[in-house]
């Protein structure tokens, strides 16, 4: 279990310190469990570093990730570690005016609104870690243009780490990302008729 | 993204409620990132349920997982959610007398001591979620007998969920476990000479 040892030293003209603080784009994809849970696990490390964390939940139901949300809110409010801002598409995003939220915004519109906010926050360097939970789906469905996402991430200023989760991450995103893990399903209890259960699935 | 829908209803004579509360053995294996981070992400859900959580870190260095440890300790001490007990092999385990710890305990001895404590806690139903971080290695190295681990897990009383992490999980364990995810490396920045960095690797 070697820690932090690269296979080779690159000829990129960077110092070790610069290489240690290079902003990363991380993708958790694959059909197995653990894509989002590992992203929230990373958020614990970011919190410990005192970094501001922005979570953008690109899922329909506001009930998802209730455990992670409560835990990260308690951590963010603890007076130790970093701050945590938690944004939910399933509630129509907090920054959208109530009238619009209660109106006719489609999920496609909401996903685009979320991405527009992420772009604004990246430009303003609002957070140091972004968890774009399930954001791969709007890309897969063509709601958000993958080429634009890659371009915006490539040009983001400062030291902002971005984690994106979801099955079937587009090849263009995988090609661009620094760290990509594929979570493969070896065995899942639902295959054996097990119901999803609290404390495990949410 | 269907939630909690099994492919088939099993003929096991259990009620839905019983099936929802079935204790699980979860394995995170594979050479990619995210095995332990996803385990600690699961701990956030367990904490939110108010469950007592026991973490057993079967790694040599006490410096590993400092971010996760601090976050879970703050959560455990917050007065909300469940309690968290964090045990480190890298410090010679807290329950072992100081003289023994500072003596000649090999890593193999320490790994076995950790497993003995896990057995005692399972028998006493001390925790509701066990994170046995990197515990796959002592099994792979033959320090702890995989057949015994499977037998103890199979006979554990009550509703105790157990998550085990580490590369190359033995086939016998994979066969027995309820949920197994293989984290595969698609791309890792260290391949490109990137150094491990704070907030991401620890």
PDB file of C-alpha atoms in Angstrom, chain A residues 1-10 12 16-24 26 28-29 32-42 44-51 58-61 63-68 70-72 74-75 78 80-81 128-129 134 137 141 159 161 173-202, chain B residues 1-10 12 16-24 26 28-29 32-42 44-51 58-61 63-68 70-72 74-75 78 80-81 128-129 134 137 141 159 161 173-202:
ATOM      1  CA  UNK A   1       0.000   0.000   0.000  1.00  0.00           C
ATOM      2  CA  UNK A   2       2.484   2.665  -1.095  1.00  0.00           C
ATOM      3  CA  UNK A   3       1.257   6.163  -0.398  1.00  0.00           C
ATOM      4  CA  UNK A   4       1.617   9.033  -2.790  1.00  0.00           C
ATOM      5  CA  UNK A   5       4.414   7.547  -4.858  1.00  0.00           C
ATOM      6  CA  UNK A   6       4.108   8.387  -8.549  1.00  0.00           C
ATOM      7  CA  UNK A   7       5.351   5.874 -11.093  1.00  0.00           C
ATOM      8  CA  UNK A   8       7.463   8.494 -12.811  1.00  0.00           C
ATOM      9  CA  UNK A   9       8.434  12.138 -12.398  1.00  0.00           C
ATOM     10  CA  UNK A  10       6.921  14.099 -15.273  1.00  0.00           C
ATOM     11  CA  UNK A  12       6.248  19.332 -16.799  1.00  0.00           C
ATOM     12  CA  UNK A  16       6.554  19.090  -6.184  1.00  0.00           C
ATOM     13  CA  UNK A  17       4.476  21.632  -4.311  1.00  0.00           C
ATOM     14  CA  UNK A  18       2.722  22.710  -7.470  1.00  0.00           C
ATOM     15  CA  UNK A  19       2.113  19.112  -8.408  1.00  0.00           C
ATOM     16  CA  UNK A  20       0.692  18.441  -4.951  1.00  0.00           C
ATOM     17  CA  UNK A  21      -1.828  21.225  -5.332  1.00  0.00           C
ATOM     18  CA  UNK A  22      -2.953  20.624  -8.875  1.00  0.00           C
ATOM     19  CA  UNK A  23      -6.711  20.894  -9.163  1.00  0.00           C
ATOM     20  CA  UNK A  24      -8.297  17.572 -10.091  1.00  0.00           C
ATOM     21  CA  UNK A  26     -12.513  13.152 -10.576  1.00  0.00           C
ATOM     22  CA  UNK A  28     -16.907   8.006 -10.368  1.00  0.00           C
ATOM     23  CA  UNK A  29     -18.758   5.947 -12.935  1.00  0.00           C
ATOM     24  CA  UNK A  32     -21.920  -0.651  -9.152  1.00  0.00           C
ATOM     25  CA  UNK A  33     -22.574   0.961  -5.787  1.00  0.00           C
ATOM     26  CA  UNK A  34     -20.259   3.497  -4.240  1.00  0.00           C
ATOM     27  CA  UNK A  35     -20.024   6.262  -6.841  1.00  0.00           C
ATOM     28  CA  UNK A  36     -21.751   8.881  -4.731  1.00  0.00           C
ATOM     29  CA  UNK A  37     -20.767   7.458  -1.359  1.00  0.00           C
ATOM     30  CA  UNK A  38     -17.107   7.699  -2.358  1.00  0.00           C
ATOM     31  CA  UNK A  39     -17.668  11.288  -3.507  1.00  0.00           C
ATOM     32  CA  UNK A  40     -19.083  12.170  -0.090  1.00  0.00           C
ATOM     33  CA  UNK A  41     -16.198  10.313   1.519  1.00  0.00           C
ATOM     34  CA  UNK A  42     -13.863  12.643  -0.389  1.00  0.00           C
ATOM     35  CA  UNK A  44     -14.863  14.465   4.498  1.00  0.00           C
ATOM     36  CA  UNK A  45     -11.197  14.921   3.568  1.00  0.00           C
ATOM     37  CA  UNK A  46     -11.908  18.305   2.004  1.00  0.00           C
ATOM     38  CA  UNK A  47     -13.840  19.346   5.111  1.00  0.00           C
ATOM     39  CA  UNK A  48     -10.880  18.324   7.279  1.00  0.00           C
ATOM     40  CA  UNK A  49      -8.660  20.611   5.173  1.00  0.00           C
ATOM     41  CA  UNK A  50     -10.993  23.498   5.915  1.00  0.00           C
ATOM     42  CA  UNK A  51     -12.103  23.837   2.305  1.00  0.00           C
ATOM     43  CA  UNK A  58     -28.628  16.540  -9.890  1.00  0.00           C
ATOM     44  CA  UNK A  59     -31.341  14.069  -8.889  1.00  0.00           C
ATOM     45  CA  UNK A  60     -35.096  14.318  -9.097  1.00  0.00           C
ATOM     46  CA  UNK A  61     -35.950  13.406  -5.533  1.00  0.00           C
ATOM     47  CA  UNK A  63     -35.136  12.717  -0.406  1.00  0.00           C
ATOM     48  CA  UNK A  64     -31.961  11.185  -1.790  1.00  0.00           C
ATOM     49  CA  UNK A  65     -28.715  11.370   0.182  1.00  0.00           C
ATOM     50  CA  UNK A  66     -30.527  12.501   3.345  1.00  0.00           C
ATOM     51  CA  UNK A  67     -27.875  10.858   5.505  1.00  0.00           C
ATOM     52  CA  UNK A  68     -24.965  12.419   3.681  1.00  0.00           C
ATOM     53  CA  UNK A  70     -27.390  15.847   7.353  1.00  0.00           C
ATOM     54  CA  UNK A  71     -23.871  14.675   8.188  1.00  0.00           C
ATOM     55  CA  UNK A  72     -22.204  17.263   5.961  1.00  0.00           C
ATOM     56  CA  UNK A  74     -23.576  19.151  10.845  1.00  0.00           C
ATOM     57  CA  UNK A  75     -19.885  19.130   9.889  1.00  0.00           C
ATOM     58  CA  UNK A  78     -19.554  22.524  13.606  1.00  0.00           C
ATOM     59  CA  UNK A  80     -14.354  23.052  12.710  1.00  0.00           C
ATOM     60  CA  UNK A  81     -13.226  22.209   9.195  1.00  0.00           C
ATOM     61  CA  UNK A 128     -12.606  24.348  -3.350  1.00  0.00           C
ATOM     62  CA  UNK A 129     -14.396  21.012  -3.766  1.00  0.00           C
ATOM     63  CA  UNK A 134     -25.361  12.358 -10.668  1.00  0.00           C
ATOM     64  CA  UNK A 137     -26.935  11.842 -16.426  1.00  0.00           C
ATOM     65  CA  UNK A 141     -29.269  12.601 -21.891  1.00  0.00           C
ATOM     66  CA  UNK A 159      -7.392  25.326  -7.282  1.00  0.00           C
ATOM     67  CA  UNK A 161     -11.397  20.150  -7.382  1.00  0.00           C
ATOM     68  CA  UNK A 173     -15.296  13.492 -19.988  1.00  0.00           C
ATOM     69  CA  UNK A 174     -13.315  10.368 -19.099  1.00  0.00           C
ATOM     70  CA  UNK A 175     -10.595  11.411 -21.539  1.00  0.00           C
ATOM     71  CA  UNK A 176     -10.371  14.837 -19.912  1.00  0.00           C
ATOM     72  CA  UNK A 177     -10.602  13.823 -16.229  1.00  0.00           C
ATOM     73  CA  UNK A 178      -7.542  13.312 -14.040  1.00  0.00           C
ATOM     74  CA  UNK A 179      -8.883  10.437 -11.940  1.00  0.00           C
ATOM     75  CA  UNK A 180     -11.559   8.013 -13.092  1.00  0.00           C
ATOM     76  CA  UNK A 181     -12.839   5.051 -11.118  1.00  0.00           C
ATOM     77  CA  UNK A 182     -15.324   2.552 -12.506  1.00  0.00           C
ATOM     78  CA  UNK A 183     -17.465   0.997  -9.784  1.00  0.00           C
ATOM     79  CA  UNK A 184     -18.419  -2.446 -11.104  1.00  0.00           C
ATOM     80  CA  UNK A 185     -21.175  -4.541  -9.634  1.00  0.00           C
ATOM     81  CA  UNK A 186     -19.880  -7.930  -8.582  1.00  0.00           C
ATOM     82  CA  UNK A 187     -22.899  -8.782  -6.512  1.00  0.00           C
ATOM     83  CA  UNK A 188     -25.876  -6.806  -5.257  1.00  0.00           C
ATOM     84  CA  UNK A 189     -28.483  -7.936  -2.714  1.00  0.00           C
ATOM     85  CA  UNK A 190     -31.339  -6.647  -4.882  1.00  0.00           C
ATOM     86  CA  UNK A 191     -30.393  -9.371  -7.365  1.00  0.00           C
ATOM     87  CA  UNK A 192     -31.435 -11.786  -4.626  1.00  0.00           C
ATOM     88  CA  UNK A 193     -34.682  -9.940  -3.940  1.00  0.00           C
ATOM     89  CA  UNK A 194     -33.302  -7.825  -1.077  1.00  0.00           C
ATOM     90  CA  UNK A 195     -35.124  -4.529  -0.584  1.00  0.00           C
ATOM     91  CA  UNK A 196     -33.206  -1.277  -0.372  1.00  0.00           C
ATOM     92  CA  UNK A 197     -32.759  -0.430   3.287  1.00  0.00           C
ATOM     93  CA  UNK A 198     -32.193   2.592   5.443  1.00  0.00           C
ATOM     94  CA  UNK A 199     -28.680   3.173   6.673  1.00  0.00           C
ATOM     95  CA  UNK A 200     -27.365   1.349   3.616  1.00  0.00           C
ATOM     96  CA  UNK A 201     -29.117   2.722   0.555  1.00  0.00           C
ATOM     97  CA  UNK A 202     -29.931   6.133   2.017  1.00  0.00           C
TER      98      UNK A 202
ATOM     99  CA  UNK B   1     -32.426   5.512 -11.489  1.00  0.00           C
ATOM    100  CA  UNK B   2     -35.035   3.285  -9.848  1.00  0.00           C
ATOM    101  CA  UNK B   3     -34.702   3.222  -6.086  1.00  0.00           C
ATOM    102  CA  UNK B   4     -34.959   0.117  -3.999  1.00  0.00           C
ATOM    103  CA  UNK B   5     -36.776  -2.018  -6.557  1.00  0.00           C
ATOM    104  CA  UNK B   6     -35.680  -5.649  -6.475  1.00  0.00           C
ATOM    105  CA  UNK B   7     -35.655  -7.622  -9.718  1.00  0.00           C
ATOM    106  CA  UNK B   8     -37.779 -10.357  -8.173  1.00  0.00           C
ATOM    107  CA  UNK B   9     -39.557 -11.131  -4.926  1.00  0.00           C
ATOM    108  CA  UNK B  10     -37.803 -14.057  -3.278  1.00  0.00           C
ATOM    109  CA  UNK B  12     -37.871 -16.786   1.498  1.00  0.00           C
ATOM    110  CA  UNK B  16     -40.843  -6.778   3.424  1.00  0.00           C
ATOM    111  CA  UNK B  17     -39.912  -5.275   6.757  1.00  0.00           C
ATOM    112  CA  UNK B  18     -37.684  -8.205   7.590  1.00  0.00           C
ATOM    113  CA  UNK B  19     -36.087  -7.977   4.172  1.00  0.00           C
ATOM    114  CA  UNK B  20     -35.510  -4.263   4.667  1.00  0.00           C
ATOM    115  CA  UNK B  21     -33.625  -4.875   7.885  1.00  0.00           C
ATOM    116  CA  UNK B  22     -31.496  -7.806   6.872  1.00  0.00           C
ATOM    117  CA  UNK B  23     -27.929  -7.389   8.081  1.00  0.00           C
ATOM    118  CA  UNK B  24     -25.493  -7.036   5.185  1.00  0.00           C
ATOM    119  CA  UNK B  26     -20.479  -5.434   2.053  1.00  0.00           C
ATOM    120  CA  UNK B  28     -15.328  -2.930  -1.544  1.00  0.00           C
ATOM    121  CA  UNK B  29     -12.467  -4.387  -3.539  1.00  0.00           C
ATOM    122  CA  UNK B  32      -9.131   1.614  -8.085  1.00  0.00           C
ATOM    123  CA  UNK B  33      -9.763   4.471  -5.696  1.00  0.00           C
ATOM    124  CA  UNK B  34     -12.874   4.763  -3.575  1.00  0.00           C
ATOM    125  CA  UNK B  35     -12.977   1.513  -1.603  1.00  0.00           C
ATOM    126  CA  UNK B  36     -12.465   3.150   1.787  1.00  0.00           C
ATOM    127  CA  UNK B  37     -13.991   6.510   0.890  1.00  0.00           C
ATOM    128  CA  UNK B  38     -17.217   4.736  -0.086  1.00  0.00           C
ATOM    129  CA  UNK B  39     -17.125   2.795   3.196  1.00  0.00           C
ATOM    130  CA  UNK B  40     -16.893   6.047   5.149  1.00  0.00           C
ATOM    131  CA  UNK B  41     -19.651   7.481   2.967  1.00  0.00           C
ATOM    132  CA  UNK B  42     -21.819   4.564   4.125  1.00  0.00           C
ATOM    133  CA  UNK B  44     -22.562   8.861   7.150  1.00  0.00           C
ATOM    134  CA  UNK B  45     -25.855   7.111   6.404  1.00  0.00           C
ATOM    135  CA  UNK B  46     -25.472   4.872   9.436  1.00  0.00           C
ATOM    136  CA  UNK B  47     -24.717   7.907  11.599  1.00  0.00           C
ATOM    137  CA  UNK B  48     -27.858   9.607  10.300  1.00  0.00           C
ATOM    138  CA  UNK B  49     -29.854   6.551  11.409  1.00  0.00           C
ATOM    139  CA  UNK B  50     -28.468   6.939  14.913  1.00  0.00           C
ATOM    140  CA  UNK B  51     -26.521   3.695  14.746  1.00  0.00           C
ATOM    141  CA  UNK B  58      -6.212  -2.384   9.719  1.00  0.00           C
ATOM    142  CA  UNK B  59      -3.403  -0.225   8.330  1.00  0.00           C
ATOM    143  CA  UNK B  60       0.133   0.301   9.527  1.00  0.00           C
ATOM    144  CA  UNK B  61       0.171   4.071   9.660  1.00  0.00           C
ATOM    145  CA  UNK B  63      -1.827   8.908   9.896  1.00  0.00           C
ATOM    146  CA  UNK B  64      -4.134   7.364   7.314  1.00  0.00           C
ATOM    147  CA  UNK B  65      -7.733   8.522   7.017  1.00  0.00           C
ATOM    148  CA  UNK B  66      -7.105  11.549   9.238  1.00  0.00           C
ATOM    149  CA  UNK B  67      -9.845  13.478   7.438  1.00  0.00           C
ATOM    150  CA  UNK B  68     -12.416  10.747   7.740  1.00  0.00           C
ATOM    151  CA  UNK B  70     -11.825  13.762  12.410  1.00  0.00           C
ATOM    152  CA  UNK B  71     -15.116  14.131  10.532  1.00  0.00           C
ATOM    153  CA  UNK B  72     -16.626  10.995  12.049  1.00  0.00           C
ATOM    154  CA  UNK B  74     -17.030  15.348  15.232  1.00  0.00           C
ATOM    155  CA  UNK B  75     -20.246  13.690  14.026  1.00  0.00           C
ATOM    156  CA  UNK B  78     -22.263  16.203  17.915  1.00  0.00           C
ATOM    157  CA  UNK B  80     -27.022  14.130  16.839  1.00  0.00           C
ATOM    158  CA  UNK B  81     -26.974  10.819  14.992  1.00  0.00           C
ATOM    159  CA  UNK B 128     -24.650  -1.654  14.156  1.00  0.00           C
ATOM    160  CA  UNK B 129     -22.151  -0.778  11.417  1.00  0.00           C
ATOM    161  CA  UNK B 134      -8.187  -2.657   4.742  1.00  0.00           C
ATOM    162  CA  UNK B 137      -5.071  -7.591   3.452  1.00  0.00           C
ATOM    163  CA  UNK B 141      -1.581 -12.460   3.625  1.00  0.00           C
ATOM    164  CA  UNK B 159     -28.710  -6.695  12.830  1.00  0.00           C
ATOM    165  CA  UNK B 161     -23.838  -4.549   9.019  1.00  0.00           C
ATOM    166  CA  UNK B 173     -15.426 -13.786   1.129  1.00  0.00           C
ATOM    167  CA  UNK B 174     -16.877 -12.501  -2.164  1.00  0.00           C
ATOM    168  CA  UNK B 175     -18.998 -15.637  -2.419  1.00  0.00           C
ATOM    169  CA  UNK B 176     -20.357 -15.090   1.076  1.00  0.00           C
ATOM    170  CA  UNK B 177     -20.904 -11.308   0.974  1.00  0.00           C
ATOM    171  CA  UNK B 178     -24.256  -9.736   0.147  1.00  0.00           C
ATOM    172  CA  UNK B 179     -22.970  -6.726  -1.765  1.00  0.00           C
ATOM    173  CA  UNK B 180     -19.639  -6.588  -3.549  1.00  0.00           C
ATOM    174  CA  UNK B 181     -18.342  -3.667  -5.583  1.00  0.00           C
ATOM    175  CA  UNK B 182     -15.117  -3.765  -7.559  1.00  0.00           C
ATOM    176  CA  UNK B 183     -13.509  -0.338  -7.873  1.00  0.00           C
ATOM    177  CA  UNK B 184     -11.537  -0.461 -11.116  1.00  0.00           C
ATOM    178  CA  UNK B 185      -8.909   2.067 -12.046  1.00  0.00           C
ATOM    179  CA  UNK B 186      -9.716   3.708 -15.350  1.00  0.00           C
ATOM    180  CA  UNK B 187      -7.244   6.528 -14.910  1.00  0.00           C
ATOM    181  CA  UNK B 188      -5.192   7.792 -12.007  1.00  0.00           C
ATOM    182  CA  UNK B 189      -3.190  11.018 -11.826  1.00  0.00           C
ATOM    183  CA  UNK B 190      -0.189   9.237 -10.307  1.00  0.00           C
ATOM    184  CA  UNK B 191       0.143   7.448 -13.660  1.00  0.00           C
ATOM    185  CA  UNK B 192       0.882  10.882 -15.086  1.00  0.00           C
ATOM    186  CA  UNK B 193       3.359  11.724 -12.306  1.00  0.00           C
ATOM    187  CA  UNK B 194       0.868  13.535 -10.095  1.00  0.00           C
ATOM    188  CA  UNK B 195       1.763  13.500  -6.411  1.00  0.00           C
ATOM    189  CA  UNK B 196      -0.761  12.409  -3.809  1.00  0.00           C
ATOM    190  CA  UNK B 197      -2.326  15.518  -2.346  1.00  0.00           C
ATOM    191  CA  UNK B 198      -4.041  16.601   0.819  1.00  0.00           C
ATOM    192  CA  UNK B 199      -7.805  16.844   0.675  1.00  0.00           C
ATOM    193  CA  UNK B 200      -7.868  14.212  -2.050  1.00  0.00           C
ATOM    194  CA  UNK B 201      -5.649  11.326  -0.933  1.00  0.00           C
ATOM    195  CA  UNK B 202      -5.984  11.938   2.793  1.00  0.00           C
TER     196      UNK B 202
END
